[in-house]
Amino acid sequence: MIKIAIPSKENSIDNHFGHCEYLTIVELNEQLDIIRVSPKATDKSCGCKSNLAEELASEGVQLLLAGGIGQGAINKLKSQHIEVIPGFQGTIEEVIAKWKAKDFPADLSICTEHQSCSH
């Protein structure tokens, strides 16, 4: 089984991890079939300054699929052994389908400064 977290807004990926409305936690079985989808509330604070990475790790999340995300948040997630793949767009279902098909952007640009983020 694998647990994936997706920063979400209105059943689509939210382009800004640290300020997303909520996280969608998707559980997949060994055949990569979705067996459970559940929302996880966030406090909408900066992802690199919260304890969200630790919370996700304690819930067994192994992967985070993001739209936009900063290096600080990536570092915190990786320190909790959560792989991060940025650059996704679309609905939650589309994001999971793209990940399963290994059809995601090769350009893994990330936000390096909060002040200049456009996401």
Short mmCIF file of C-alpha atoms in Angstrom, two decimals:
data_model
loop_
_atom_site.label_atom_id
_atom_site.label_comp_id
_atom_site.label_asym_id
_atom_site.label_seq_id
_atom_site.Cartn_x
_atom_site.Cartn_y
_atom_site.Cartn_z
CA MET A 1 0.00 0.00 0.00
CA ILE A 2 1.11 3.57 -0.67
CA LYS A 3 -0.26 6.81 0.77
CA ILE A 4 -0.03 9.95 -1.33
CA ALA A 5 -0.76 13.50 -0.16
CA ILE A 6 -1.98 16.10 -2.65
CA PRO A 7 -2.38 19.79 -1.72
CA SER A 8 -5.98 20.46 -2.76
CA LYS A 9 -8.59 23.08 -3.50
CA GLU A 10 -12.07 22.20 -4.81
CA ASN A 11 -11.09 18.61 -5.83
CA SER A 12 -8.09 19.84 -7.85
CA ILE A 13 -4.45 20.22 -7.01
CA ASP A 14 -3.72 23.54 -5.32
CA ASN A 15 -0.78 25.31 -6.91
CA HIS A 16 0.62 26.47 -3.55
CA PHE A 17 1.43 23.67 -1.10
CA GLY A 18 1.91 25.86 1.97
CA HIS A 19 -1.43 27.61 1.68
CA CYS A 20 -3.70 24.88 0.31
CA GLU A 21 -7.31 24.58 1.50
CA TYR A 22 -6.73 20.96 2.54
CA LEU A 23 -4.70 17.88 1.64
CA THR A 24 -6.22 14.92 -0.13
CA ILE A 25 -4.77 11.66 1.18
CA VAL A 26 -5.04 8.92 -1.43
CA GLU A 27 -4.36 5.31 -0.46
CA LEU A 28 -3.49 2.83 -3.21
CA ASN A 29 -3.16 -0.94 -2.98
CA GLU A 30 -0.29 -2.96 -4.47
CA GLN A 31 -1.96 -2.88 -7.90
CA LEU A 32 -2.17 0.95 -7.63
CA ASP A 33 -5.96 0.89 -7.38
CA ILE A 34 -7.40 3.67 -5.23
CA ILE A 35 -8.83 2.13 -2.08
CA ARG A 36 -9.47 5.28 -0.02
CA VAL A 37 -9.55 9.04 -0.49
CA SER A 38 -9.82 11.30 2.53
CA PRO A 39 -9.36 15.01 3.21
CA LYS A 40 -6.91 16.27 5.82
CA ALA A 41 -7.39 19.76 7.19
CA THR A 42 -4.45 22.15 7.15
CA ASP A 43 -3.92 25.41 8.98
CA LYS A 44 -2.96 27.13 5.71
CA SER A 45 0.31 28.33 7.20
CA CYS A 46 3.63 28.18 5.45
CA GLY A 47 4.48 24.55 4.71
CA CYS A 48 8.13 24.96 5.64
CA LYS A 49 7.33 26.50 9.03
CA SER A 50 4.61 24.10 10.18
CA ASN A 51 4.71 20.56 11.55
CA LEU A 52 2.74 19.24 8.57
CA ALA A 53 5.62 17.05 7.35
CA GLU A 54 5.80 15.29 10.70
CA GLU A 55 2.01 14.82 10.77
CA LEU A 56 2.01 13.31 7.28
CA ALA A 57 4.88 10.97 8.13
CA SER A 58 3.09 9.80 11.28
CA GLU A 59 0.05 8.98 9.13
CA GLY A 60 2.19 6.87 6.78
CA VAL A 61 2.34 9.24 3.79
CA GLN A 62 5.25 8.31 1.53
CA LEU A 63 4.76 10.67 -1.42
CA LEU A 64 3.53 14.21 -1.98
CA LEU A 65 2.42 15.28 -5.45
CA ALA A 66 2.43 19.07 -5.66
CA GLY A 67 1.74 21.92 -8.02
CA GLY A 68 4.00 24.64 -6.64
CA ILE A 69 6.14 24.10 -3.57
CA GLY A 70 9.13 25.81 -2.00
CA GLN A 71 12.52 24.35 -1.18
CA GLY A 72 11.98 24.74 2.58
CA ALA A 73 8.85 22.58 2.46
CA ILE A 74 10.59 20.03 0.24
CA ASN A 75 13.47 19.81 2.72
CA LYS A 76 11.08 19.27 5.66
CA LEU A 77 9.13 16.59 3.79
CA LYS A 78 12.30 14.81 2.66
CA SER A 79 13.62 14.87 6.24
CA GLN A 80 10.52 12.81 7.10
CA HIS A 81 11.25 10.38 4.22
CA ILE A 82 8.40 11.72 2.06
CA GLU A 83 9.25 11.91 -1.64
CA VAL A 84 8.11 15.13 -3.33
CA ILE A 85 7.23 15.52 -7.00
CA PRO A 86 6.17 19.07 -8.00
CA GLY A 87 4.70 20.41 -11.23
CA PHE A 88 1.32 18.67 -11.36
CA GLN A 89 -1.95 20.27 -12.51
CA GLY A 90 -5.55 19.07 -12.75
CA THR A 91 -8.12 17.26 -10.67
CA ILE A 92 -7.11 14.78 -7.99
CA GLU A 93 -8.07 11.90 -10.32
CA GLU A 94 -6.00 13.38 -13.17
CA VAL A 95 -2.99 13.88 -10.92
CA ILE A 96 -3.10 10.26 -9.72
CA ALA A 97 -3.53 9.01 -13.30
CA LYS A 98 -0.55 11.10 -14.48
CA TRP A 99 1.60 9.82 -11.61
CA LYS A 100 0.64 6.19 -12.31
CA ALA A 101 1.46 6.68 -16.02
CA LYS A 102 4.72 8.47 -15.11
CA ASP A 103 3.38 11.40 -17.13
CA PHE A 104 4.51 14.39 -15.14
CA PRO A 105 6.65 17.42 -15.94
CA ALA A 106 10.37 17.01 -16.38
CA ASP A 107 10.81 20.65 -15.32
CA LEU A 108 10.76 20.44 -11.55
CA SER A 109 11.02 24.19 -10.93
CA ILE A 110 10.36 25.18 -7.36
CA CYS A 111 9.75 28.40 -5.53
CA THR A 112 12.95 29.58 -3.85
CA GLU A 113 11.70 32.86 -2.35
CA HIS A 114 8.35 33.48 -0.69
CA GLN A 115 8.23 37.10 -1.81
CA SER A 116 8.44 36.30 -5.51
CA CYS A 117 6.18 33.25 -5.62
CA SER A 118 3.57 33.46 -8.33
CA HIS A 119 1.75 30.40 -7.06
#
